[in-house]
mmCIF file of N, CA and C in Angstrom:
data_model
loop_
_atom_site.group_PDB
_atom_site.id
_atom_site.type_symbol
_atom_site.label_atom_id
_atom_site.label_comp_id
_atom_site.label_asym_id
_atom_site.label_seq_id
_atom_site.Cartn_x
_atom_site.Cartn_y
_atom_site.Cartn_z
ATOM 1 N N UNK A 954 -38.667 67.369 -194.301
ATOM 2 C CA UNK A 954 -37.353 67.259 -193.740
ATOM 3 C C UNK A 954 -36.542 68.522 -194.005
ATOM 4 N N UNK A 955 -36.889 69.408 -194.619
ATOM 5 C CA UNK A 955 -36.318 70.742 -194.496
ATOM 6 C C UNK A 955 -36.221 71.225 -193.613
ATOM 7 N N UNK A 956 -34.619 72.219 -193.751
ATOM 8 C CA UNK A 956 -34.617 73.370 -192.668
ATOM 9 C C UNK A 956 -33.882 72.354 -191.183
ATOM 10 N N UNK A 957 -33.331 70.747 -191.656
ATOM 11 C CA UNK A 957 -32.833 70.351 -190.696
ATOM 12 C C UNK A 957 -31.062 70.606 -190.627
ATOM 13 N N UNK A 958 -30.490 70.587 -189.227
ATOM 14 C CA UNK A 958 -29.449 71.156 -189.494
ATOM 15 C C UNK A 958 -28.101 70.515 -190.043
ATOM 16 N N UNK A 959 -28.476 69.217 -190.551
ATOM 17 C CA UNK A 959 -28.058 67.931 -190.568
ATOM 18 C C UNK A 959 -26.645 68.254 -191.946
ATOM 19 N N UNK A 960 -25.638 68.224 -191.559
ATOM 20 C CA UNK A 960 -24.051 68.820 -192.468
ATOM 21 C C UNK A 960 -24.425 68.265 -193.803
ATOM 22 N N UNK A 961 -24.715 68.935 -195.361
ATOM 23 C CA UNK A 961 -24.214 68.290 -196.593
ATOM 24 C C UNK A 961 -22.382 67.526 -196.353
ATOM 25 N N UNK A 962 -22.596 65.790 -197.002
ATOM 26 C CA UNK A 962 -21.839 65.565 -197.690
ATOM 27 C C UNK A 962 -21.237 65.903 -198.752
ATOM 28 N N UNK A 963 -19.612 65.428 -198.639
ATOM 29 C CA UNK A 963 -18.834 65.366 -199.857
ATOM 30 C C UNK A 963 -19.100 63.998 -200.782
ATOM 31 N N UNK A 964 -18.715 64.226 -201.963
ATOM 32 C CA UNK A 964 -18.710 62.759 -202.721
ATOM 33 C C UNK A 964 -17.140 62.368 -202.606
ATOM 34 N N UNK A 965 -16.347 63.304 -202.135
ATOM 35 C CA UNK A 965 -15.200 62.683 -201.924
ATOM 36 C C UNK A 965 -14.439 61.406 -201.282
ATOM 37 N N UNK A 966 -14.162 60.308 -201.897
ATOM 38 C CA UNK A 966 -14.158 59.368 -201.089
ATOM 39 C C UNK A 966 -12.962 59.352 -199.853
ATOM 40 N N UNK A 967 -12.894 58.666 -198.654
ATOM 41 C CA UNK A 967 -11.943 58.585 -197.539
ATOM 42 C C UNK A 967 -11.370 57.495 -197.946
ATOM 43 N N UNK A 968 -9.766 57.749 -197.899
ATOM 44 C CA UNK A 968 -8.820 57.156 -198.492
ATOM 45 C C UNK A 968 -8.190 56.236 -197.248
ATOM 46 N N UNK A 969 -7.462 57.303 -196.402
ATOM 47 C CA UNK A 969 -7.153 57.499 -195.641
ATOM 48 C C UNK A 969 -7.998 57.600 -194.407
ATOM 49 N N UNK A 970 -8.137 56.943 -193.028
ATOM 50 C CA UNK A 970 -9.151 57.138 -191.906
ATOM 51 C C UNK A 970 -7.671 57.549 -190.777
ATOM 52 N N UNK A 971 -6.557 57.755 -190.818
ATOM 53 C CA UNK A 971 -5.478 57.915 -189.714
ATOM 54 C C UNK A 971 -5.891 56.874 -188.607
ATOM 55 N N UNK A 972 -5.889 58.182 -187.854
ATOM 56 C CA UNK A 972 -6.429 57.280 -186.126
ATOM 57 C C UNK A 972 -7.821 57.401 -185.784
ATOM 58 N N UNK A 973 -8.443 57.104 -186.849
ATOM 59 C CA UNK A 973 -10.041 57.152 -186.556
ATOM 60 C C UNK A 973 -10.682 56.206 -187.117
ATOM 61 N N UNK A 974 -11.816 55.623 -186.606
ATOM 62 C CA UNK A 974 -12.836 55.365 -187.028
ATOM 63 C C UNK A 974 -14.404 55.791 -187.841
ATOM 64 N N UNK A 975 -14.522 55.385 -189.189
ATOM 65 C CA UNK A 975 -14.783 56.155 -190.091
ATOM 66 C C UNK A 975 -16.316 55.045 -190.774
ATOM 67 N N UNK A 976 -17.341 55.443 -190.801
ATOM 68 C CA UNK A 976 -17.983 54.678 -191.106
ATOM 69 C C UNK A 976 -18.605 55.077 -192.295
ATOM 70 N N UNK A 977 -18.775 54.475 -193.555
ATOM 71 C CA UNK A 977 -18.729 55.014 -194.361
ATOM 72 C C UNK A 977 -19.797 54.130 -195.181
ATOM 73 N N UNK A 978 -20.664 54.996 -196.707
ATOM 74 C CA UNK A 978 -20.920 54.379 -197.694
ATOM 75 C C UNK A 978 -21.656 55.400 -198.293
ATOM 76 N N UNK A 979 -22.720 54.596 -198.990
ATOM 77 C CA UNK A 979 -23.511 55.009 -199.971
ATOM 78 C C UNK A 979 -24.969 54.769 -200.008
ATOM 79 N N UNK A 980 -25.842 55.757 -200.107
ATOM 80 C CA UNK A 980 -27.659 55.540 -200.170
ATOM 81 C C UNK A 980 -27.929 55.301 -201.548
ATOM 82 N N UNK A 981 -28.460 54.287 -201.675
ATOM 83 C CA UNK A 981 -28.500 53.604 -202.997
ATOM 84 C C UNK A 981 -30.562 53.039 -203.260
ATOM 85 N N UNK A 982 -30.800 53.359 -204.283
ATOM 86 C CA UNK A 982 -32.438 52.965 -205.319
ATOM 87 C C UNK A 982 -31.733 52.209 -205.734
ATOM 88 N N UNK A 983 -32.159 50.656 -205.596
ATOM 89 C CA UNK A 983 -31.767 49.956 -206.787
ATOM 90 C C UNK A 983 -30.440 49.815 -206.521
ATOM 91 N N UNK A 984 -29.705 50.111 -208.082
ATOM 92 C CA UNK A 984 -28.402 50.297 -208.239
ATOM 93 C C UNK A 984 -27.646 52.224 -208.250
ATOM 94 N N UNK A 985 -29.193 52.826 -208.399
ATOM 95 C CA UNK A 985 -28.789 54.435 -208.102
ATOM 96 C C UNK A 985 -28.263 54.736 -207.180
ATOM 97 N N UNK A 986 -27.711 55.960 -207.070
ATOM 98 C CA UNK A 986 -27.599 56.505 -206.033
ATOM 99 C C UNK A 986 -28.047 57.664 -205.640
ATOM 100 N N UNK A 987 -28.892 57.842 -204.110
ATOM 101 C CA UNK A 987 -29.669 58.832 -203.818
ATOM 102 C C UNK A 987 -29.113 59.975 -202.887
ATOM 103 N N UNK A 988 -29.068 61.196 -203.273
ATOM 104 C CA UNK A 988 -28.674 62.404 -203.034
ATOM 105 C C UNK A 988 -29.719 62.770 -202.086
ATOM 106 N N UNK A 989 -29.253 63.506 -201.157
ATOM 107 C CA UNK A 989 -30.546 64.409 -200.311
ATOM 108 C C UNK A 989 -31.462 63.492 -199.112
ATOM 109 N N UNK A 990 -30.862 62.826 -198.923
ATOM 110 C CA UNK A 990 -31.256 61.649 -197.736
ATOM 111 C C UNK A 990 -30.539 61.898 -196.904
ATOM 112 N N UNK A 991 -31.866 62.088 -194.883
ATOM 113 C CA UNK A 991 -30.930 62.171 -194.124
ATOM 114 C C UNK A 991 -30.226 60.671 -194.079
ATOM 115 N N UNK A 992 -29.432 60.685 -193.355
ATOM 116 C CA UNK A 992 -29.108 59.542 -192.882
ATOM 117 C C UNK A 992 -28.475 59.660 -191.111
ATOM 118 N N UNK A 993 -28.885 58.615 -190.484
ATOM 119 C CA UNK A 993 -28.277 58.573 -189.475
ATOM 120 C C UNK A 993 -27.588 57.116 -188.692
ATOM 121 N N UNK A 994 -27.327 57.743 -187.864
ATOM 122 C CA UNK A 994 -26.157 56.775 -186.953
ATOM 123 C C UNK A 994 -27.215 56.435 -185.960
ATOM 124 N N UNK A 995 -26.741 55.369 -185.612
ATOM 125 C CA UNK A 995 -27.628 54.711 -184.346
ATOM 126 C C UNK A 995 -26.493 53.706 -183.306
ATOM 127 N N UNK A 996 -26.365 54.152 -182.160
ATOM 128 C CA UNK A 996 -25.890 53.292 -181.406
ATOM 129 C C UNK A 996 -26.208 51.699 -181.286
ATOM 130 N N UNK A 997 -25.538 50.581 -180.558
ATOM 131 C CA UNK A 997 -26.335 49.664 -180.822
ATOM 132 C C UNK A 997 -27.582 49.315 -179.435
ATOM 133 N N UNK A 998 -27.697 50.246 -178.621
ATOM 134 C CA UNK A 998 -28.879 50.399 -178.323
ATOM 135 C C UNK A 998 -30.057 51.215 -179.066
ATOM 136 N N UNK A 999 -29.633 51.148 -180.576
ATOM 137 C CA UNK A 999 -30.765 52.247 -180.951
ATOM 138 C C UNK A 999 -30.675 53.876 -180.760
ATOM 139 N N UNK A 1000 -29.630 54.143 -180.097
ATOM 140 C CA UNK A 1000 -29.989 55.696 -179.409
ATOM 141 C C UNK A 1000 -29.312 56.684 -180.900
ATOM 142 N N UNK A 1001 -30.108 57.761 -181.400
ATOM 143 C CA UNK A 1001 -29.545 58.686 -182.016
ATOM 144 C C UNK A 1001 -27.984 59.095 -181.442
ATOM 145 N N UNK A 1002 -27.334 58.806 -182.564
ATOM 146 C CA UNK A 1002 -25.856 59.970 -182.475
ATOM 147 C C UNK A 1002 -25.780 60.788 -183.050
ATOM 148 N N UNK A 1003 -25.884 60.825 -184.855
ATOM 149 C CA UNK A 1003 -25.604 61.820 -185.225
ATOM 150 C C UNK A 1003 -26.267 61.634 -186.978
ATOM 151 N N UNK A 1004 -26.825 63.045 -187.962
ATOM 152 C CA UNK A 1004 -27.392 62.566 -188.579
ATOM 153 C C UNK A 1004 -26.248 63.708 -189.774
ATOM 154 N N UNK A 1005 -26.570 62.965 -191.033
ATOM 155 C CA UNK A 1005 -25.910 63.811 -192.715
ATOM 156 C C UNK A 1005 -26.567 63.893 -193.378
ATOM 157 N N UNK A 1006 -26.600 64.361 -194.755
ATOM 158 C CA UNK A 1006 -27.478 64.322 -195.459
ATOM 159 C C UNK A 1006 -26.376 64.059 -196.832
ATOM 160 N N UNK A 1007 -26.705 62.812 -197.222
ATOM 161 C CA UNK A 1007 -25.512 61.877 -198.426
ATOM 162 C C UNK A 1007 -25.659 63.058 -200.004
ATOM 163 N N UNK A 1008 -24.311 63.077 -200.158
ATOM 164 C CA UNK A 1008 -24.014 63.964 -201.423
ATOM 165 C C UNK A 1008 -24.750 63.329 -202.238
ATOM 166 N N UNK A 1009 -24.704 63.930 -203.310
ATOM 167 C CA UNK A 1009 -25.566 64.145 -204.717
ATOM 168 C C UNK A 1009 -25.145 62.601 -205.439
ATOM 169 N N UNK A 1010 -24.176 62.219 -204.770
ATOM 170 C CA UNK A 1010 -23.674 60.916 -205.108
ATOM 171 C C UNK A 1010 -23.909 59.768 -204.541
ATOM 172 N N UNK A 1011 -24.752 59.710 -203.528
ATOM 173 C CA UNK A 1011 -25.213 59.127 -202.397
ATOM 174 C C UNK A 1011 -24.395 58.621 -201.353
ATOM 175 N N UNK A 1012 -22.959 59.385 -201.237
ATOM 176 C CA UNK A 1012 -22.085 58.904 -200.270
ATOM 177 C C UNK A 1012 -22.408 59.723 -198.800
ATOM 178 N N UNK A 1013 -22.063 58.966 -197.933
ATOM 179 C CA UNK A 1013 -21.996 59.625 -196.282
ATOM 180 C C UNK A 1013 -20.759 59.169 -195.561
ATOM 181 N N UNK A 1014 -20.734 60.341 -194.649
ATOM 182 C CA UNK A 1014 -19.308 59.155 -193.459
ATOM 183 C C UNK A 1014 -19.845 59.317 -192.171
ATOM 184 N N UNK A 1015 -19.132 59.150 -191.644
ATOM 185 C CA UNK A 1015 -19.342 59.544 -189.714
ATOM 186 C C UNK A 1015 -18.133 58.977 -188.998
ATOM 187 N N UNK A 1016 -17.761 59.810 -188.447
ATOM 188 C CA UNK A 1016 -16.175 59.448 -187.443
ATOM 189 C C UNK A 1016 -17.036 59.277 -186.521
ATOM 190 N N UNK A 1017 -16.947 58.105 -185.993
ATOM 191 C CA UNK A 1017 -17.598 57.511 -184.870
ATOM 192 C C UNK A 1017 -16.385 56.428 -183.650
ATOM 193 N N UNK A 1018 -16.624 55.897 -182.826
ATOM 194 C CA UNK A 1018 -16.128 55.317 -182.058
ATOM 195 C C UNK A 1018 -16.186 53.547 -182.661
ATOM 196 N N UNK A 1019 -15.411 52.674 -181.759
ATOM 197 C CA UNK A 1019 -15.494 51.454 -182.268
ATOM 198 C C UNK A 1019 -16.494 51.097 -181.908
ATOM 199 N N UNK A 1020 -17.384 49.991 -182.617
ATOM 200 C CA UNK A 1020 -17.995 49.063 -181.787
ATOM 201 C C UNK A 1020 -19.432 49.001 -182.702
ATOM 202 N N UNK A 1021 -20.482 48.536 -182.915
ATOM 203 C CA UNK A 1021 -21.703 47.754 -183.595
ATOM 204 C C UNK A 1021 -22.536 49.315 -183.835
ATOM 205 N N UNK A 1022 -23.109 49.327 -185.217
ATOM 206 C CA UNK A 1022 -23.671 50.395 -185.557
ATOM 207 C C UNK A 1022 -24.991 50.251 -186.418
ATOM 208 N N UNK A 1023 -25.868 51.005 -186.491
ATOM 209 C CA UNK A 1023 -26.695 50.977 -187.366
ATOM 210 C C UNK A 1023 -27.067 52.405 -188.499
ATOM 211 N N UNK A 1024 -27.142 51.898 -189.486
ATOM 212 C CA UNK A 1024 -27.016 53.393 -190.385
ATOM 213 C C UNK A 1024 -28.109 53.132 -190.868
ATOM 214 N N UNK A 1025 -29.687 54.258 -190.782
ATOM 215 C CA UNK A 1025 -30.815 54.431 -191.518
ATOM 216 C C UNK A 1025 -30.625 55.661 -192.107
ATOM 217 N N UNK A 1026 -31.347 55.224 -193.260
ATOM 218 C CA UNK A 1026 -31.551 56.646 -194.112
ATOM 219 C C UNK A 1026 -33.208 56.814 -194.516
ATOM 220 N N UNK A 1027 -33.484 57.884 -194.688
ATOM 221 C CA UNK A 1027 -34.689 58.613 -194.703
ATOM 222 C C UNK A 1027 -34.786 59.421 -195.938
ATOM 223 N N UNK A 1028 -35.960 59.043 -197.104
ATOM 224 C CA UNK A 1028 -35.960 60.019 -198.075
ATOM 225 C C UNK A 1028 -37.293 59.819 -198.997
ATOM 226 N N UNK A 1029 -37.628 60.761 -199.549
ATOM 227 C CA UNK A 1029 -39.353 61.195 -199.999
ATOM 228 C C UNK A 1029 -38.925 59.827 -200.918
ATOM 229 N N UNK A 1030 -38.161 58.586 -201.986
ATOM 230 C CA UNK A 1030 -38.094 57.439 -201.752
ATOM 231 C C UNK A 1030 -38.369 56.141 -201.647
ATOM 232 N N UNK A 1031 -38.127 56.566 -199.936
ATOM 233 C CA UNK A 1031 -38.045 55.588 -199.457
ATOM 234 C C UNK A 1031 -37.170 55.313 -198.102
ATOM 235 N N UNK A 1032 -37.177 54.146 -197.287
ATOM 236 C CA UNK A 1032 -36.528 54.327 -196.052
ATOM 237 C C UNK A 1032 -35.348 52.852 -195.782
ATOM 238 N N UNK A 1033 -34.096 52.799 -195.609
ATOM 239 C CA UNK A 1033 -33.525 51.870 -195.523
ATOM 240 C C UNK A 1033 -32.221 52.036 -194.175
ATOM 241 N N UNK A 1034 -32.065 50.635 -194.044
ATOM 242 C CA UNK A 1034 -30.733 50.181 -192.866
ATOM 243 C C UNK A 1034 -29.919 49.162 -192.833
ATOM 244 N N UNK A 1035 -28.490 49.344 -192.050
ATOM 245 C CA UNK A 1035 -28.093 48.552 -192.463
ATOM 246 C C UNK A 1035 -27.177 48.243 -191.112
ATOM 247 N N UNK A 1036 -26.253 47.425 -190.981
ATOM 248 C CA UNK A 1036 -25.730 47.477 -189.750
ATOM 249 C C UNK A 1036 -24.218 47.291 -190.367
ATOM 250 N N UNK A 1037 -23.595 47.476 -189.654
ATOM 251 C CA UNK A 1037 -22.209 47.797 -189.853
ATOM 252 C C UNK A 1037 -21.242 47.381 -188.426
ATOM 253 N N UNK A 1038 -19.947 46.995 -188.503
ATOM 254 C CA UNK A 1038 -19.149 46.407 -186.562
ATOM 255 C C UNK A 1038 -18.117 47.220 -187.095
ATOM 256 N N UNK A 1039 -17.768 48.135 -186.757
ATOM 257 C CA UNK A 1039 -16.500 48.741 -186.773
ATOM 258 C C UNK A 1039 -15.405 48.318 -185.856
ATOM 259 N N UNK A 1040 -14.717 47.502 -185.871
ATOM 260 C CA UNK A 1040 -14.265 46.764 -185.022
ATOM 261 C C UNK A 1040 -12.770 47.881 -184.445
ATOM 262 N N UNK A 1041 -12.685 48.304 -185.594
ATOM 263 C CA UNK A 1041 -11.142 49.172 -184.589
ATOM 264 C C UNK A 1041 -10.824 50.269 -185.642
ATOM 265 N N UNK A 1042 -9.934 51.231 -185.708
ATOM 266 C CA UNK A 1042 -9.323 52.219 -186.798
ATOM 267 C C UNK A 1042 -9.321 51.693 -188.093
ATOM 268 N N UNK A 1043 -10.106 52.463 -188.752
ATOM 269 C CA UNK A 1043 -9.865 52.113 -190.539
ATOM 270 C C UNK A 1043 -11.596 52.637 -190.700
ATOM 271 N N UNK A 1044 -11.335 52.149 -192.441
ATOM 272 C CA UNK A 1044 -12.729 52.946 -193.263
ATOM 273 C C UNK A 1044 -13.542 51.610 -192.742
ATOM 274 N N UNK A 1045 -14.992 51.636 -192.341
ATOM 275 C CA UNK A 1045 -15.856 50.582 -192.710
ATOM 276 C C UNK A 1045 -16.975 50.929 -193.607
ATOM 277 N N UNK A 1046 -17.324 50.328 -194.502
ATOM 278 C CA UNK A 1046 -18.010 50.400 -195.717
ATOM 279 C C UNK A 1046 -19.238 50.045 -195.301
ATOM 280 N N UNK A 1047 -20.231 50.780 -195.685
ATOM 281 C CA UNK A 1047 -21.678 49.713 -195.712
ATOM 282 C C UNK A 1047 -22.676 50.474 -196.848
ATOM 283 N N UNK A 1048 -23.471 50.081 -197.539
ATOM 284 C CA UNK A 1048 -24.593 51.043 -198.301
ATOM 285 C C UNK A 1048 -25.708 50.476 -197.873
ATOM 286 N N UNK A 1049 -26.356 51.473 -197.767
ATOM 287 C CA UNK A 1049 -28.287 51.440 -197.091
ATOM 288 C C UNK A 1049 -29.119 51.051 -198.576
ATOM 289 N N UNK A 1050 -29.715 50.480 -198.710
ATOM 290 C CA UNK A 1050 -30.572 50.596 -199.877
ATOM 291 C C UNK A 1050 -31.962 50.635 -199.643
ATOM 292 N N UNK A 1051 -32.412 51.637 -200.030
ATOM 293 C CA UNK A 1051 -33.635 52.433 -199.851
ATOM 294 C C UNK A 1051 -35.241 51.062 -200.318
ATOM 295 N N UNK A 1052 -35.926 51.006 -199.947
ATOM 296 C CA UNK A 1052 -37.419 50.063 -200.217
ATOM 297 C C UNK A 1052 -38.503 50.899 -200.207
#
């Protein structure tokens, strides 16, 4: 998975989402948390949107649009998903936990 162009995360958490939609969490072993995992967005047809790679803390976000989501993450690991409804403006929370 090197050499992809996929943005490092912050561990900074989003407090604040304004006028956006913000989908948010954490790649988690267990109760760890895993650094260096892509992760991506999935429409709810499945279709790639957009992919990160979760801080050292295992957090990710994605300003995305409203409406039903799926977040996989990818890592030497292990591979996990999760689904998430962002129903309108604000943070939505979800963590992937890796198997």
């Amino acid at each position: 998975m090197e050499g992809c162009g996929a943005p490092q995360q912050s561990a900074e958490p989003v407090r604040d989402s304004g006028d956006q939609v913000v989908v948010t969490g954490r790649v988690l072993a267990g109760d760890e948390p895993v650094g260096g995992a892509y992760v991506r967005l999935l429409d709810s047809g499945g279709e790639f949107t957009a992919e990160v790679v979760s801080a050292g803390s295992g957090d990710f976000r994605f300003y995305a649009a409203p409406g039903a989501w799926r977040v996989r993450a990818l890592h030497r690991a292990g591979t996990g998903e999760a689904l998430v409804t962002a129903d309108g403006v604000g943070v939505h929370r979800t963590d992937v936990v890796l198997s």
